[in-house]
Amino acid sequence: MFYHTLVSDWNHGNAHFLRGIATELISRGHQVEIYEPSDSWSVQNLIAEHGLDPIQKFKTRYPHLRSTRYDLKAFDLNKALSNADLVIVHEWNDHDLVRRIGEHHRQHPSYRLFFHDTHHRMVTAPESMSAYDLQNYDGVLAYGKILQELYSETRRVKRAWTWHEAADVRVFQPLLREEKSGDLVWIGNWGDDERSAELQEFLIQPVKALGLKARVYGVRYPQHAIDALKEAGIEYCGWLPNFEVPEVFSQFRVTVHVPRRPYTRALPGIPTIRPFEALACGIPLISAPWRDAENLFRDGRDFLFVNSYEEMVAELKRVLSNPPLAENLIHSGLETLNTRHTCKHRVDELLAIDAELREEQEVTGGGDFFELPSTTNRNLR
């Protein structure tokens, strides 16, 4: 597995899913090797702000997870990919690395090779995405059906599959706490002004209007955003290690989801990972508008949708003043999450895709593929 980083989730939400998928694979007996660049931007920013302590906390919380850091110029791909069965390369990687792995696969076709896309750049920055050389990849794992269809339409890749993100329920689960320390918590990064107006409409102004005791966690907030939070009476707490999110959720009575603009306008059906994790933690969720085009959730039961500031104010009042409603949302959200959207489900989907390609390879006799006994676990890099 080639990702931006395993050890840091500073402005790097893909680390959440990576950790959960790797943990699930290891729990099933697979050998998992994760590679990240030695100059990872997320790691550099985390250490600059908080020192080395967060890295040690990660190692303590995930003792089973390890990554190999590499210098791209000196990276020995032959050694890294030897004996691999399945390789995933995330889209937040250097273009040259993506190309080189593809060329290696062309010369050594015995493993399956996937490009993993978990961003909106296919729509918002197509020139950047078109620079990725994917001609030698077996296909793309896209975290939404609309993104999968975009890849299929471009014909730049052989195939594409939908592979949504999901919650790691080994980490994200309800923590019972009788006494709450606040009303509302929101966990999310500023988002490069991709949702600044939406945060005002669906978070900051409703909290101010209702006089709620609220807290916000996240990074890359400009000073004017921090000032707006303070003016609304919202406590801003900066970066939060993702594995500490369940504890924080347990201290509050409700949370909200405010999707970034590209997902509401151009990529319907992609909720990103935050709602999955909130539902897994058993906290009532109210969401700003986005279209659940793939019917991932049960409308009005797993969480509540609102379309305006006025609706957000009304629904916050209703959830906070109606314990049975809040309990119903918690129960329904947990039910849907645990039956459809865990990392276990996503690993099942991944291994099914891998098996599909292996069977095709056996039939066609393509490449240097050799059949392993059915009891042999697959190695994922």
mmCIF file of C-alpha atoms in Angstrom:
data_model
loop_
_atom_site.group_PDB
_atom_site.id
_atom_site.type_symbol
_atom_site.label_atom_id
_atom_site.label_comp_id
_atom_site.label_asym_id
_atom_site.label_seq_id
_atom_site.Cartn_x
_atom_site.Cartn_y
_atom_site.Cartn_z
ATOM 1 C CA MET A 1 0.000 0.000 0.000
ATOM 2 C CA PHE A 2 1.517 3.336 -1.085
ATOM 3 C CA TYR A 3 -0.043 6.291 0.757
ATOM 4 C CA HIS A 4 0.909 9.810 1.775
ATOM 5 C CA THR A 5 1.367 8.703 5.361
ATOM 6 C CA LEU A 6 0.154 6.163 7.884
ATOM 7 C CA VAL A 7 1.442 7.816 11.046
ATOM 8 C CA SER A 8 -0.083 11.307 10.680
ATOM 9 C CA ASP A 9 -3.715 12.363 10.272
ATOM 10 C CA TRP A 10 -2.908 16.096 10.325
ATOM 11 C CA ASN A 11 -5.098 17.360 7.444
ATOM 12 C CA HIS A 12 -4.937 13.816 6.100
ATOM 13 C CA GLY A 13 -8.270 12.053 6.421
ATOM 14 C CA ASN A 14 -7.120 9.166 4.240
ATOM 15 C CA ALA A 15 -5.029 7.946 7.170
ATOM 16 C CA HIS A 16 -8.294 7.055 8.971
ATOM 17 C CA PHE A 17 -9.408 4.559 6.327
ATOM 18 C CA LEU A 18 -5.888 3.271 5.661
ATOM 19 C CA ARG A 19 -5.430 2.350 9.316
ATOM 20 C CA GLY A 20 -8.775 0.575 9.456
ATOM 21 C CA ILE A 21 -8.268 -1.393 6.242
ATOM 22 C CA ALA A 22 -4.723 -2.408 7.182
ATOM 23 C CA THR A 23 -5.881 -3.481 10.652
ATOM 24 C CA GLU A 24 -8.701 -5.605 9.205
ATOM 25 C CA LEU A 25 -6.395 -7.282 6.687
ATOM 26 C CA ILE A 26 -3.797 -8.069 9.363
ATOM 27 C CA SER A 27 -6.506 -9.481 11.630
ATOM 28 C CA ARG A 28 -7.339 -11.976 8.862
ATOM 29 C CA GLY A 29 -3.748 -13.154 8.613
ATOM 30 C CA HIS A 30 -2.604 -11.178 5.592
ATOM 31 C CA GLN A 31 0.840 -9.619 5.362
ATOM 32 C CA VAL A 32 0.517 -5.864 4.854
ATOM 33 C CA GLU A 33 3.355 -3.506 3.951
ATOM 34 C CA ILE A 34 2.757 0.258 3.836
ATOM 35 C CA TYR A 35 5.092 2.745 2.184
ATOM 36 C CA GLU A 36 5.115 6.506 2.702
ATOM 37 C CA PRO A 37 7.521 9.228 1.488
ATOM 38 C CA SER A 38 10.142 10.444 3.932
ATOM 39 C CA ASP A 39 9.137 14.061 3.270
ATOM 40 C CA SER A 40 5.404 13.601 3.936
ATOM 41 C CA TRP A 41 3.788 17.044 4.153
ATOM 42 C CA SER A 42 1.293 15.889 6.792
ATOM 43 C CA VAL A 43 4.016 14.473 9.050
ATOM 44 C CA GLN A 44 6.140 17.600 8.690
ATOM 45 C CA ASN A 45 3.262 19.865 9.715
ATOM 46 C CA LEU A 46 2.267 17.633 12.615
ATOM 47 C CA ILE A 47 5.787 17.603 14.044
ATOM 48 C CA ALA A 48 6.207 21.352 13.479
ATOM 49 C CA GLU A 49 3.075 22.051 15.540
ATOM 50 C CA HIS A 50 3.188 19.296 18.159
ATOM 51 C CA GLY A 51 6.639 17.719 18.171
ATOM 52 C CA LEU A 52 7.255 13.962 18.145
ATOM 53 C CA ASP A 53 4.774 13.065 20.894
ATOM 54 C CA PRO A 54 1.841 12.423 18.472
ATOM 55 C CA ILE A 55 3.960 9.935 16.522
ATOM 56 C CA GLN A 56 4.669 8.001 19.707
ATOM 57 C CA LYS A 57 0.975 8.102 20.658
ATOM 58 C CA PHE A 58 0.107 6.647 17.258
ATOM 59 C CA LYS A 59 2.590 3.791 17.750
ATOM 60 C CA THR A 60 1.110 3.071 21.180
ATOM 61 C CA ARG A 61 -2.469 3.073 19.862
ATOM 62 C CA TYR A 62 -1.654 1.006 16.745
ATOM 63 C CA PRO A 63 1.209 -1.303 17.772
ATOM 64 C CA HIS A 64 0.376 -3.668 14.901
ATOM 65 C CA LEU A 65 0.799 -1.023 12.174
ATOM 66 C CA ARG A 66 4.152 -0.111 10.624
ATOM 67 C CA SER A 67 5.198 1.854 7.564
ATOM 68 C CA THR A 68 8.412 2.099 5.590
ATOM 69 C CA ARG A 69 9.522 5.620 4.726
ATOM 70 C CA TYR A 70 11.367 6.053 1.444
ATOM 71 C CA ASP A 71 13.283 8.598 -0.605
ATOM 72 C CA LEU A 72 11.767 8.486 -4.088
ATOM 73 C CA LYS A 73 15.115 8.997 -5.837
ATOM 74 C CA ALA A 74 16.666 5.982 -4.144
ATOM 75 C CA PHE A 75 13.568 3.802 -3.831
ATOM 76 C CA ASP A 76 14.081 0.162 -4.887
ATOM 77 C CA LEU A 77 10.693 -0.825 -6.325
ATOM 78 C CA ASN A 78 11.871 -4.323 -7.262
ATOM 79 C CA LYS A 79 12.611 -5.039 -3.614
ATOM 80 C CA ALA A 80 9.414 -3.389 -2.326
ATOM 81 C CA LEU A 81 7.147 -5.245 -4.748
ATOM 82 C CA SER A 82 8.780 -8.641 -4.692
ATOM 83 C CA ASN A 83 6.268 -11.384 -3.874
ATOM 84 C CA ALA A 84 3.340 -8.940 -3.747
ATOM 85 C CA ASP A 85 -0.138 -10.221 -4.620
ATOM 86 C CA LEU A 86 -2.077 -6.963 -4.466
ATOM 87 C CA VAL A 87 -0.808 -3.378 -4.650
ATOM 88 C CA ILE A 88 -2.777 -0.180 -3.968
ATOM 89 C CA VAL A 89 -1.386 3.246 -4.870
ATOM 90 C CA HIS A 90 -3.270 6.216 -3.425
ATOM 91 C CA GLU A 91 -3.887 9.324 -5.537
ATOM 92 C CA TRP A 92 -1.986 11.561 -3.083
ATOM 93 C CA ASN A 93 1.338 10.278 -4.420
ATOM 94 C CA ASP A 94 4.065 11.666 -6.650
ATOM 95 C CA HIS A 95 3.250 11.348 -10.357
ATOM 96 C CA ASP A 96 6.612 9.723 -11.025
ATOM 97 C CA LEU A 97 6.029 7.058 -8.370
ATOM 98 C CA VAL A 98 2.612 6.257 -9.859
ATOM 99 C CA ARG A 99 4.182 5.894 -13.316
ATOM 100 C CA ARG A 100 7.104 3.782 -12.103
ATOM 101 C CA ILE A 101 4.867 1.338 -10.248
ATOM 102 C CA GLY A 102 2.752 1.005 -13.386
ATOM 103 C CA GLU A 103 5.822 0.232 -15.477
ATOM 104 C CA HIS A 104 6.945 -2.330 -12.906
ATOM 105 C CA HIS A 105 3.552 -4.000 -13.158
ATOM 106 C CA ARG A 106 3.794 -4.134 -16.950
ATOM 107 C CA GLN A 107 7.048 -6.049 -16.580
ATOM 108 C CA HIS A 108 5.801 -8.142 -13.619
ATOM 109 C CA PRO A 109 2.068 -8.755 -14.193
ATOM 110 C CA SER A 110 1.654 -11.448 -11.523
ATOM 111 C CA TYR A 111 0.094 -9.051 -8.958
ATOM 112 C CA ARG A 112 -3.033 -6.893 -9.169
ATOM 113 C CA LEU A 113 -2.437 -3.140 -9.202
ATOM 114 C CA PHE A 114 -5.041 -0.517 -8.243
ATOM 115 C CA PHE A 115 -5.094 3.281 -8.114
ATOM 116 C CA HIS A 116 -7.131 4.513 -5.126
ATOM 117 C CA ASP A 117 -8.905 7.859 -5.636
ATOM 118 C CA THR A 118 -10.456 9.548 -2.587
ATOM 119 C CA HIS A 119 -10.635 13.182 -3.673
ATOM 120 C CA HIS A 120 -12.623 15.577 -5.834
ATOM 121 C CA ARG A 121 -9.689 16.552 -8.065
ATOM 122 C CA MET A 122 -11.036 14.437 -10.925
ATOM 123 C CA VAL A 123 -13.612 17.247 -11.243
ATOM 124 C CA THR A 124 -11.895 20.285 -9.744
ATOM 125 C CA ALA A 125 -8.348 19.707 -11.062
ATOM 126 C CA PRO A 126 -8.634 17.372 -14.074
ATOM 127 C CA GLU A 127 -5.285 18.496 -15.482
ATOM 128 C CA SER A 128 -3.545 17.249 -12.338
ATOM 129 C CA MET A 129 -5.335 13.896 -12.457
ATOM 130 C CA SER A 130 -4.709 13.433 -16.182
ATOM 131 C CA ALA A 131 -0.985 13.664 -15.434
ATOM 132 C CA TYR A 132 -1.165 10.326 -13.632
ATOM 133 C CA ASP A 133 -0.080 7.515 -15.966
ATOM 134 C CA LEU A 134 -2.539 4.715 -15.226
ATOM 135 C CA GLN A 135 -2.276 2.736 -18.471
ATOM 136 C CA ASN A 136 -0.550 -0.191 -16.755
ATOM 137 C CA TYR A 137 -2.906 -0.341 -13.757
ATOM 138 C CA ASP A 138 -5.575 -3.024 -13.517
ATOM 139 C CA GLY A 139 -8.084 -0.396 -12.485
ATOM 140 C CA VAL A 140 -9.210 2.337 -10.119
ATOM 141 C CA LEU A 141 -10.840 2.037 -6.714
ATOM 142 C CA ALA A 142 -13.024 5.156 -6.574
ATOM 143 C CA TYR A 143 -14.746 6.234 -3.373
ATOM 144 C CA GLY A 144 -18.053 6.962 -5.044
ATOM 145 C CA LYS A 145 -20.071 5.677 -7.975
ATOM 146 C CA ILE A 146 -20.044 9.071 -9.721
ATOM 147 C CA LEU A 147 -16.233 9.075 -9.549
ATOM 148 C CA GLN A 148 -16.114 5.511 -10.849
ATOM 149 C CA GLU A 149 -18.294 6.546 -13.800
ATOM 150 C CA LEU A 150 -16.031 9.510 -14.554
ATOM 151 C CA TYR A 151 -13.027 7.195 -14.806
ATOM 152 C CA SER A 152 -14.950 4.789 -17.027
ATOM 153 C CA GLU A 153 -16.004 7.616 -19.341
ATOM 154 C CA THR A 154 -12.450 8.903 -19.803
ATOM 155 C CA ARG A 155 -11.238 5.443 -20.868
ATOM 156 C CA ARG A 156 -7.894 6.227 -19.215
ATOM 157 C CA VAL A 157 -8.089 3.055 -17.163
ATOM 158 C CA LYS A 158 -9.013 -0.535 -17.910
ATOM 159 C CA ARG A 159 -11.693 -0.720 -15.226
ATOM 160 C CA ALA A 160 -13.050 1.107 -12.205
ATOM 161 C CA TRP A 161 -14.890 -0.011 -9.079
ATOM 162 C CA THR A 162 -16.739 1.880 -6.365
ATOM 163 C CA TRP A 163 -15.001 1.506 -3.000
ATOM 164 C CA HIS A 164 -16.469 3.841 -0.388
ATOM 165 C CA GLU A 165 -14.688 4.769 2.781
ATOM 166 C CA ALA A 166 -15.995 3.335 6.054
ATOM 167 C CA ALA A 167 -15.513 3.370 9.824
ATOM 168 C CA ASP A 168 -12.936 1.343 11.699
ATOM 169 C CA VAL A 169 -15.276 0.031 14.387
ATOM 170 C CA ARG A 170 -12.362 -1.317 16.400
ATOM 171 C CA VAL A 171 -11.660 2.351 17.178
ATOM 172 C CA PHE A 172 -14.943 4.122 16.469
ATOM 173 C CA GLN A 173 -17.662 2.880 18.795
ATOM 174 C CA PRO A 174 -20.047 4.370 21.357
ATOM 175 C CA LEU A 175 -18.520 5.302 24.696
ATOM 176 C CA LEU A 176 -21.201 5.629 27.366
ATOM 177 C CA ARG A 177 -21.055 8.837 29.375
ATOM 178 C CA GLU A 178 -23.960 9.993 31.539
ATOM 179 C CA GLU A 179 -22.779 13.577 31.991
ATOM 180 C CA LYS A 180 -22.074 15.622 28.868
ATOM 181 C CA SER A 181 -19.651 18.554 28.896
ATOM 182 C CA GLY A 182 -21.260 20.355 25.959
ATOM 183 C CA ASP A 183 -24.071 20.458 23.426
ATOM 184 C CA LEU A 184 -22.450 20.332 19.981
ATOM 185 C CA VAL A 185 -19.061 19.326 18.631
ATOM 186 C CA TRP A 186 -17.772 19.553 15.080
ATOM 187 C CA ILE A 187 -14.605 17.806 13.950
ATOM 188 C CA GLY A 188 -13.244 18.871 10.580
ATOM 189 C CA ASN A 189 -10.554 20.914 8.874
ATOM 190 C CA TRP A 190 -11.185 24.344 7.399
ATOM 191 C CA GLY A 191 -11.137 23.041 3.837
ATOM 192 C CA ASP A 192 -9.380 25.730 1.770
ATOM 193 C CA ASP A 193 -12.528 27.907 1.632
ATOM 194 C CA GLU A 194 -14.421 25.036 -0.018
ATOM 195 C CA ARG A 195 -17.103 25.298 2.672
ATOM 196 C CA SER A 196 -16.504 28.611 4.451
ATOM 197 C CA ALA A 197 -19.990 29.960 3.687
ATOM 198 C CA GLU A 198 -21.548 26.610 4.569
ATOM 199 C CA LEU A 199 -19.782 26.537 7.936
ATOM 200 C CA GLN A 200 -21.259 29.933 8.719
ATOM 201 C CA GLU A 201 -24.764 28.853 7.665
ATOM 202 C CA PHE A 202 -24.904 25.368 9.156
ATOM 203 C CA LEU A 203 -22.544 25.556 12.145
ATOM 204 C CA ILE A 204 -21.401 28.924 13.397
ATOM 205 C CA GLN A 205 -24.620 30.961 13.114
ATOM 206 C CA PRO A 206 -26.969 28.211 14.419
ATOM 207 C CA VAL A 207 -24.738 27.706 17.464
ATOM 208 C CA LYS A 208 -24.725 31.436 18.080
ATOM 209 C CA ALA A 209 -28.486 31.759 17.651
ATOM 210 C CA LEU A 210 -29.226 28.942 20.088
ATOM 211 C CA GLY A 211 -26.510 29.852 22.585
ATOM 212 C CA LEU A 212 -25.139 26.314 22.544
ATOM 213 C CA LYS A 213 -22.027 25.184 24.343
ATOM 214 C CA ALA A 214 -19.960 24.077 21.362
ATOM 215 C CA ARG A 215 -16.456 23.028 20.432
ATOM 216 C CA VAL A 216 -14.617 22.717 17.089
ATOM 217 C CA TYR A 217 -11.528 20.651 16.256
ATOM 218 C CA GLY A 218 -9.482 20.816 13.068
ATOM 219 C CA VAL A 219 -6.492 22.395 11.359
ATOM 220 C CA ARG A 220 -5.678 25.111 8.834
ATOM 221 C CA TYR A 221 -8.218 27.575 10.214
ATOM 222 C CA PRO A 222 -7.314 31.129 9.159
ATOM 223 C CA GLN A 223 -7.441 33.822 11.796
ATOM 224 C CA HIS A 224 -10.721 35.240 10.516
ATOM 225 C CA ALA A 225 -12.336 31.805 10.958
ATOM 226 C CA ILE A 226 -10.979 31.464 14.491
ATOM 227 C CA ASP A 227 -12.318 34.945 15.254
ATOM 228 C CA ALA A 228 -15.751 33.981 13.883
ATOM 229 C CA LEU A 229 -15.836 30.900 16.111
ATOM 230 C CA LYS A 230 -14.898 32.956 19.148
ATOM 231 C CA GLU A 231 -17.504 35.611 18.357
ATOM 232 C CA ALA A 232 -20.161 32.865 18.239
ATOM 233 C CA GLY A 233 -19.021 31.500 21.591
ATOM 234 C CA ILE A 234 -17.469 28.356 20.085
ATOM 235 C CA GLU A 235 -14.312 26.940 21.644
ATOM 236 C CA TYR A 236 -11.640 26.195 19.015
ATOM 237 C CA CYS A 237 -9.256 23.388 20.000
ATOM 238 C CA GLY A 238 -7.101 22.765 16.920
ATOM 239 C CA TRP A 239 -5.822 19.354 15.846
ATOM 240 C CA LEU A 240 -7.281 16.207 17.397
ATOM 241 C CA PRO A 241 -5.709 12.761 16.913
ATOM 242 C CA ASN A 242 -8.325 10.786 15.019
ATOM 243 C CA PHE A 243 -8.258 7.851 17.426
ATOM 244 C CA GLU A 244 -9.342 10.247 20.220
ATOM 245 C CA VAL A 245 -12.520 11.237 18.343
ATOM 246 C CA PRO A 246 -14.781 8.646 20.070
ATOM 247 C CA GLU A 247 -13.881 10.043 23.487
ATOM 248 C CA VAL A 248 -14.672 13.583 22.339
ATOM 249 C CA PHE A 249 -17.973 12.565 20.730
ATOM 250 C CA SER A 250 -19.017 10.917 23.993
ATOM 251 C CA GLN A 251 -18.822 14.310 25.731
ATOM 252 C CA PHE A 252 -21.384 16.015 23.462
ATOM 253 C CA ARG A 253 -25.073 15.613 22.599
ATOM 254 C CA VAL A 254 -25.019 16.205 18.835
ATOM 255 C CA THR A 255 -22.701 16.764 15.878
ATOM 256 C CA VAL A 256 -23.119 18.092 12.348
ATOM 257 C CA HIS A 257 -21.761 17.244 8.919
ATOM 258 C CA VAL A 258 -20.835 20.093 6.569
ATOM 259 C CA PRO A 259 -19.604 18.655 3.249
ATOM 260 C CA ARG A 260 -17.251 20.537 0.983
ATOM 261 C CA ARG A 261 -18.805 22.257 -2.029
ATOM 262 C CA PRO A 262 -17.362 19.960 -4.756
ATOM 263 C CA TYR A 263 -19.144 16.985 -3.211
ATOM 264 C CA THR A 264 -22.518 18.696 -3.071
ATOM 265 C CA ARG A 265 -22.334 20.141 -6.590
ATOM 266 C CA ALA A 266 -20.297 17.777 -8.751
ATOM 267 C CA LEU A 267 -19.846 14.484 -6.899
ATOM 268 C CA PRO A 268 -23.163 13.463 -5.311
ATOM 269 C CA GLY A 269 -23.221 10.264 -3.318
ATOM 270 C CA ILE A 270 -19.830 10.743 -1.625
ATOM 271 C CA PRO A 271 -20.241 11.577 2.081
ATOM 272 C CA THR A 272 -16.492 11.379 2.942
ATOM 273 C CA ILE A 273 -15.450 9.483 6.054
ATOM 274 C CA ARG A 274 -16.618 11.803 8.863
ATOM 275 C CA PRO A 275 -20.331 10.779 8.877
ATOM 276 C CA PHE A 276 -19.382 7.095 8.970
ATOM 277 C CA GLU A 277 -17.225 7.693 12.045
ATOM 278 C CA ALA A 278 -19.849 9.841 13.780
ATOM 279 C CA LEU A 279 -22.563 7.209 13.327
ATOM 280 C CA ALA A 280 -20.176 4.502 14.561
ATOM 281 C CA CYS A 281 -19.646 6.505 17.754
ATOM 282 C CA GLY A 282 -23.374 6.733 18.457
ATOM 283 C CA ILE A 283 -23.825 10.499 18.400
ATOM 284 C CA PRO A 284 -26.893 12.093 16.741
ATOM 285 C CA LEU A 285 -25.922 13.653 13.420
ATOM 286 C CA ILE A 286 -27.506 16.511 11.474
ATOM 287 C CA SER A 287 -26.167 17.089 7.979
ATOM 288 C CA ALA A 288 -26.027 20.079 5.676
ATOM 289 C CA PRO A 289 -27.260 19.262 2.139
ATOM 290 C CA TRP A 290 -25.706 16.559 -0.008
ATOM 291 C CA ARG A 291 -27.433 13.989 -2.208
ATOM 292 C CA ASP A 292 -27.242 10.391 -1.064
ATOM 293 C CA ALA A 293 -27.373 9.178 -4.660
ATOM 294 C CA GLU A 294 -26.308 5.639 -3.755
ATOM 295 C CA ASN A 295 -28.731 5.166 -0.842
ATOM 296 C CA LEU A 296 -25.961 4.535 1.641
ATOM 297 C CA PHE A 297 -28.170 5.617 4.527
ATOM 298 C CA ARG A 298 -31.848 5.728 5.497
ATOM 299 C CA ASP A 299 -33.098 9.276 5.038
ATOM 300 C CA GLY A 300 -34.518 10.773 8.218
ATOM 301 C CA ARG A 301 -33.673 7.729 10.305
ATOM 302 C CA ASP A 302 -29.890 7.349 10.435
ATOM 303 C CA PHE A 303 -29.381 11.119 10.597
ATOM 304 C CA LEU A 304 -31.272 14.278 9.701
ATOM 305 C CA PHE A 305 -30.819 16.352 6.538
ATOM 306 C CA VAL A 306 -31.351 20.118 6.563
ATOM 307 C CA ASN A 307 -31.310 22.564 3.652
ATOM 308 C CA SER A 308 -30.968 25.959 5.323
ATOM 309 C CA TYR A 309 -29.870 27.864 8.400
ATOM 310 C CA GLU A 310 -33.461 27.969 9.611
ATOM 311 C CA GLU A 311 -33.843 24.199 9.286
ATOM 312 C CA MET A 312 -30.552 23.593 11.084
ATOM 313 C CA VAL A 313 -31.658 25.759 14.004
ATOM 314 C CA ALA A 314 -35.006 23.970 14.183
ATOM 315 C CA GLU A 315 -33.523 20.474 14.014
ATOM 316 C CA LEU A 316 -30.821 21.214 16.583
ATOM 317 C CA LYS A 317 -33.517 22.429 18.972
ATOM 318 C CA ARG A 318 -35.603 19.332 18.275
ATOM 319 C CA VAL A 319 -32.775 16.821 18.819
ATOM 320 C CA LEU A 320 -31.437 18.541 21.932
ATOM 321 C CA SER A 321 -34.891 18.792 23.539
ATOM 322 C CA ASN A 322 -36.171 15.341 22.556
ATOM 323 C CA PRO A 323 -34.178 12.447 24.088
ATOM 324 C CA PRO A 324 -36.299 9.716 22.410
ATOM 325 C CA LEU A 325 -35.587 11.259 18.985
ATOM 326 C CA ALA A 326 -31.877 11.391 19.777
ATOM 327 C CA GLU A 327 -31.904 7.752 20.901
ATOM 328 C CA ASN A 328 -33.714 6.664 17.740
ATOM 329 C CA LEU A 329 -31.123 8.410 15.570
ATOM 330 C CA ILE A 330 -28.298 6.772 17.517
ATOM 331 C CA HIS A 331 -29.826 3.299 17.259
ATOM 332 C CA SER A 332 -30.686 3.558 13.568
ATOM 333 C CA GLY A 333 -27.357 5.087 12.596
ATOM 334 C CA LEU A 334 -25.426 2.385 14.417
ATOM 335 C CA GLU A 335 -27.539 -0.323 12.810
ATOM 336 C CA THR A 336 -26.882 0.903 9.268
ATOM 337 C CA LEU A 337 -23.213 1.537 9.951
ATOM 338 C CA ASN A 338 -22.548 -1.858 11.484
ATOM 339 C CA THR A 339 -24.420 -3.784 8.799
ATOM 340 C CA ARG A 340 -23.054 -1.937 5.742
ATOM 341 C CA HIS A 341 -20.202 0.507 6.334
ATOM 342 C CA THR A 342 -17.323 -0.893 8.361
ATOM 343 C CA CYS A 343 -13.763 -1.587 7.259
ATOM 344 C CA LYS A 344 -14.666 -5.274 7.421
ATOM 345 C CA HIS A 345 -17.243 -4.713 4.663
ATOM 346 C CA ARG A 346 -14.725 -2.793 2.560
ATOM 347 C CA VAL A 347 -12.074 -5.491 2.903
ATOM 348 C CA ASP A 348 -14.658 -8.051 1.802
ATOM 349 C CA GLU A 349 -15.305 -5.884 -1.265
ATOM 350 C CA LEU A 350 -11.596 -5.455 -1.983
ATOM 351 C CA LEU A 351 -10.862 -9.165 -1.782
ATOM 352 C CA ALA A 352 -13.856 -9.901 -4.006
ATOM 353 C CA ILE A 353 -12.444 -7.560 -6.661
ATOM 354 C CA ASP A 354 -9.046 -9.195 -6.313
ATOM 355 C CA ALA A 355 -10.586 -12.672 -6.666
ATOM 356 C CA GLU A 356 -12.509 -11.541 -9.754
ATOM 357 C CA LEU A 357 -9.315 -10.428 -11.472
ATOM 358 C CA ARG A 358 -7.384 -13.519 -10.406
ATOM 359 C CA GLU A 359 -10.074 -15.768 -11.866
ATOM 360 C CA GLU A 360 -9.963 -13.845 -15.145
ATOM 361 C CA GLN A 361 -6.184 -14.112 -15.168
ATOM 362 C CA GLU A 362 -6.365 -17.867 -14.652
ATOM 363 C CA VAL A 363 -8.852 -18.266 -17.514
ATOM 364 C CA THR A 364 -6.872 -16.145 -19.966
ATOM 365 C CA GLY A 365 -3.458 -17.319 -18.788
ATOM 366 C CA GLY A 366 -2.297 -13.713 -18.766
ATOM 367 C CA GLY A 367 1.092 -12.625 -17.529
ATOM 368 C CA ASP A 368 3.226 -14.686 -15.183
ATOM 369 C CA PHE A 369 0.367 -15.486 -12.862
ATOM 370 C CA PHE A 370 0.680 -18.699 -10.930
ATOM 371 C CA GLU A 371 -2.107 -20.181 -8.846
ATOM 372 C CA LEU A 372 -1.634 -20.278 -5.087
ATOM 373 C CA PRO A 373 -3.479 -22.726 -2.831
ATOM 374 C CA SER A 374 -6.860 -21.373 -1.733
ATOM 375 C CA THR A 375 -5.719 -21.284 1.890
ATOM 376 C CA THR A 376 -2.822 -18.957 1.123
ATOM 377 C CA ASN A 377 -3.357 -15.386 2.330
ATOM 378 C CA ARG A 378 -2.812 -12.573 -0.155
ATOM 379 C CA ASN A 379 -0.053 -10.012 0.399
ATOM 380 C CA LEU A 380 -1.205 -6.404 0.011
ATOM 381 C CA ARG A 381 1.370 -3.655 -0.573
#
